[in-house]
Amino acid sequence: MQAIQIADNTIDGGEIVDNSLTSTDIGNSAIGNGELASNSVDGNKVADNSIGLADLVGANKSGSISFSIAANSCATLNFGVSGAAVGEAVIMSYTGTVTVPPGVMFAPFRVVSANNITTRACNVTASAVSVSSLGVRFVTFG
């Protein structure tokens, strides 16, 4: 039996019975952002543990940092992190089996300009602290 041909643009939502189409009726990549209503996808429609850092806008960079801070003093530290954008939240974590510098306290990090993150760090010990090639990871999002 030969399929009946339907003219382009002659069927719209009014001619389709609710819940009658299934995934086998819709071609791969046939539905994109343009077909979704604003705010139609929320956390209830996303499978648990299905979104990772690659799905978020922002930076996800690993590298190393070096700095020196005199005893009982603070310093402003600046880091070049490609992909970081003003207004994004910043998370910094240590990587590998690094020795975390004792007595160094970091204030919240912030993106001050495209690709540039800054923070204040204070050395609360009675000795100068010098850190070289400390493994870190910066993640920004928002």
PDB file of N, CA, C and O in Angstrom, residues 3 9 14-15 31 35-36 38 42 57 61 65 76 79 84 87 99 102 112 135 137:
ATOM      1  N   ALA A   3       1.849   5.152   0.665  1.00  0.00           N
ATOM      2  CA  ALA A   3       1.494   6.180   1.646  1.00  0.00           C
ATOM      3  C   ALA A   3       0.821   7.347   0.952  1.00  0.00           C
ATOM      4  O   ALA A   3       1.119   7.670  -0.191  1.00  0.00           O
ATOM      5  N   ASN A   9       3.094  22.059   5.400  1.00  0.00           N
ATOM      6  CA  ASN A   9       2.442  23.074   6.230  1.00  0.00           C
ATOM      7  C   ASN A   9       0.922  22.934   6.306  1.00  0.00           C
ATOM      8  O   ASN A   9       0.212  23.906   6.522  1.00  0.00           O
ATOM      9  N   GLY A  14      -3.400  21.300  16.028  1.00  0.00           N
ATOM     10  CA  GLY A  14      -4.835  21.053  16.129  1.00  0.00           C
ATOM     11  C   GLY A  14      -5.263  19.758  15.485  1.00  0.00           C
ATOM     12  O   GLY A  14      -6.314  19.208  15.808  1.00  0.00           O
ATOM     13  N   GLU A  15      -4.484  19.240  14.550  1.00  0.00           N
ATOM     14  CA  GLU A  15      -4.842  18.001  13.871  1.00  0.00           C
ATOM     15  C   GLU A  15      -4.202  16.761  14.498  1.00  0.00           C
ATOM     16  O   GLU A  15      -4.433  15.649  14.049  1.00  0.00           O
ATOM     17  N   ILE A  31      13.688  18.210  16.989  1.00  0.00           N
ATOM     18  CA  ILE A  31      13.218  19.204  17.949  1.00  0.00           C
ATOM     19  C   ILE A  31      14.430  19.934  18.510  1.00  0.00           C
ATOM     20  O   ILE A  31      15.346  19.317  19.047  1.00  0.00           O
ATOM     21  N   GLU A  35      11.670  24.939  18.994  1.00  0.00           N
ATOM     22  CA  GLU A  35      10.405  24.238  19.185  1.00  0.00           C
ATOM     23  C   GLU A  35      10.000  24.137  20.664  1.00  0.00           C
ATOM     24  O   GLU A  35       8.920  23.648  20.977  1.00  0.00           O
ATOM     25  N   LEU A  36      10.868  24.564  21.569  1.00  0.00           N
ATOM     26  CA  LEU A  36      10.561  24.484  22.996  1.00  0.00           C
ATOM     27  C   LEU A  36      10.061  25.830  23.503  1.00  0.00           C
ATOM     28  O   LEU A  36      10.645  26.867  23.204  1.00  0.00           O
ATOM     29  N   SER A  38       9.479  28.860  26.112  1.00  0.00           N
ATOM     30  CA  SER A  38      10.332  29.449  27.139  1.00  0.00           C
ATOM     31  C   SER A  38      10.045  28.796  28.485  1.00  0.00           C
ATOM     32  O   SER A  38       8.887  28.551  28.834  1.00  0.00           O
ATOM     33  N   ASP A  42      12.870  22.222  32.928  1.00  0.00           N
ATOM     34  CA  ASP A  42      13.394  22.575  34.249  1.00  0.00           C
ATOM     35  C   ASP A  42      14.022  21.326  34.866  1.00  0.00           C
ATOM     36  O   ASP A  42      14.148  20.291  34.215  1.00  0.00           O
ATOM     37  N   VAL A  57      27.998  26.768  31.003  1.00  0.00           N
ATOM     38  CA  VAL A  57      28.779  27.858  30.439  1.00  0.00           C
ATOM     39  C   VAL A  57      29.788  28.280  31.498  1.00  0.00           C
ATOM     40  O   VAL A  57      29.441  28.430  32.665  1.00  0.00           O
ATOM     41  N   LYS A  61      39.283  24.789  34.201  1.00  0.00           N
ATOM     42  CA  LYS A  61      40.708  24.759  33.884  1.00  0.00           C
ATOM     43  C   LYS A  61      41.531  24.269  35.058  1.00  0.00           C
ATOM     44  O   LYS A  61      41.310  24.682  36.199  1.00  0.00           O
ATOM     45  N   ILE A  65      49.560  27.316  40.437  1.00  0.00           N
ATOM     46  CA  ILE A  65      49.731  28.703  40.841  1.00  0.00           C
ATOM     47  C   ILE A  65      50.957  28.815  41.747  1.00  0.00           C
ATOM     48  O   ILE A  65      51.358  27.839  42.389  1.00  0.00           O
ATOM     49  N   THR A  76      46.815  40.532  47.204  1.00  0.00           N
ATOM     50  CA  THR A  76      45.855  40.268  46.135  1.00  0.00           C
ATOM     51  C   THR A  76      46.516  39.340  45.135  1.00  0.00           C
ATOM     52  O   THR A  76      47.632  39.610  44.676  1.00  0.00           O
ATOM     53  N   PHE A  79      44.803  35.559  38.666  1.00  0.00           N
ATOM     54  CA  PHE A  79      45.023  34.357  37.879  1.00  0.00           C
ATOM     55  C   PHE A  79      44.378  34.508  36.502  1.00  0.00           C
ATOM     56  O   PHE A  79      43.225  34.932  36.408  1.00  0.00           O
ATOM     57  N   ALA A  84      36.692  32.303  31.740  1.00  0.00           N
ATOM     58  CA  ALA A  84      36.001  32.921  32.874  1.00  0.00           C
ATOM     59  C   ALA A  84      35.380  34.238  32.422  1.00  0.00           C
ATOM     60  O   ALA A  84      36.008  35.011  31.706  1.00  0.00           O
ATOM     61  N   GLY A  87      30.858  38.113  36.416  1.00  0.00           N
ATOM     62  CA  GLY A  87      29.560  37.745  36.970  1.00  0.00           C
ATOM     63  C   GLY A  87      29.418  36.270  37.292  1.00  0.00           C
ATOM     64  O   GLY A  87      28.479  35.872  37.972  1.00  0.00           O
ATOM     65  N   THR A  99      50.622  19.677  48.687  1.00  0.00           N
ATOM     66  CA  THR A  99      50.662  20.073  50.083  1.00  0.00           C
ATOM     67  C   THR A  99      50.008  21.435  50.180  1.00  0.00           C
ATOM     68  O   THR A  99      50.473  22.412  49.580  1.00  0.00           O
ATOM     69  N   PRO A 102      50.043  25.849  54.781  1.00  0.00           N
ATOM     70  CA  PRO A 102      49.472  26.082  56.108  1.00  0.00           C
ATOM     71  C   PRO A 102      49.368  27.576  56.409  1.00  0.00           C
ATOM     72  O   PRO A 102      50.238  28.355  56.031  1.00  0.00           O
ATOM     73  N   VAL A 112      37.105  39.353  37.595  1.00  0.00           N
ATOM     74  CA  VAL A 112      37.127  40.818  37.524  1.00  0.00           C
ATOM     75  C   VAL A 112      37.049  41.332  36.099  1.00  0.00           C
ATOM     76  O   VAL A 112      36.631  42.461  35.864  1.00  0.00           O
ATOM     77  N   GLY A 135      49.119  22.713  42.473  1.00  0.00           N
ATOM     78  CA  GLY A 135      48.101  22.249  41.530  1.00  0.00           C
ATOM     79  C   GLY A 135      46.716  22.713  41.937  1.00  0.00           C
ATOM     80  O   GLY A 135      46.297  22.491  43.077  1.00  0.00           O
ATOM     81  N   ARG A 137      42.481  23.753  40.356  1.00  0.00           N
ATOM     82  CA  ARG A 137      41.457  23.691  39.314  1.00  0.00           C
ATOM     83  C   ARG A 137      40.482  24.829  39.571  1.00  0.00           C
ATOM     84  O   ARG A 137      40.002  25.009  40.689  1.00  0.00           O
TER      85      ARG A 137
END
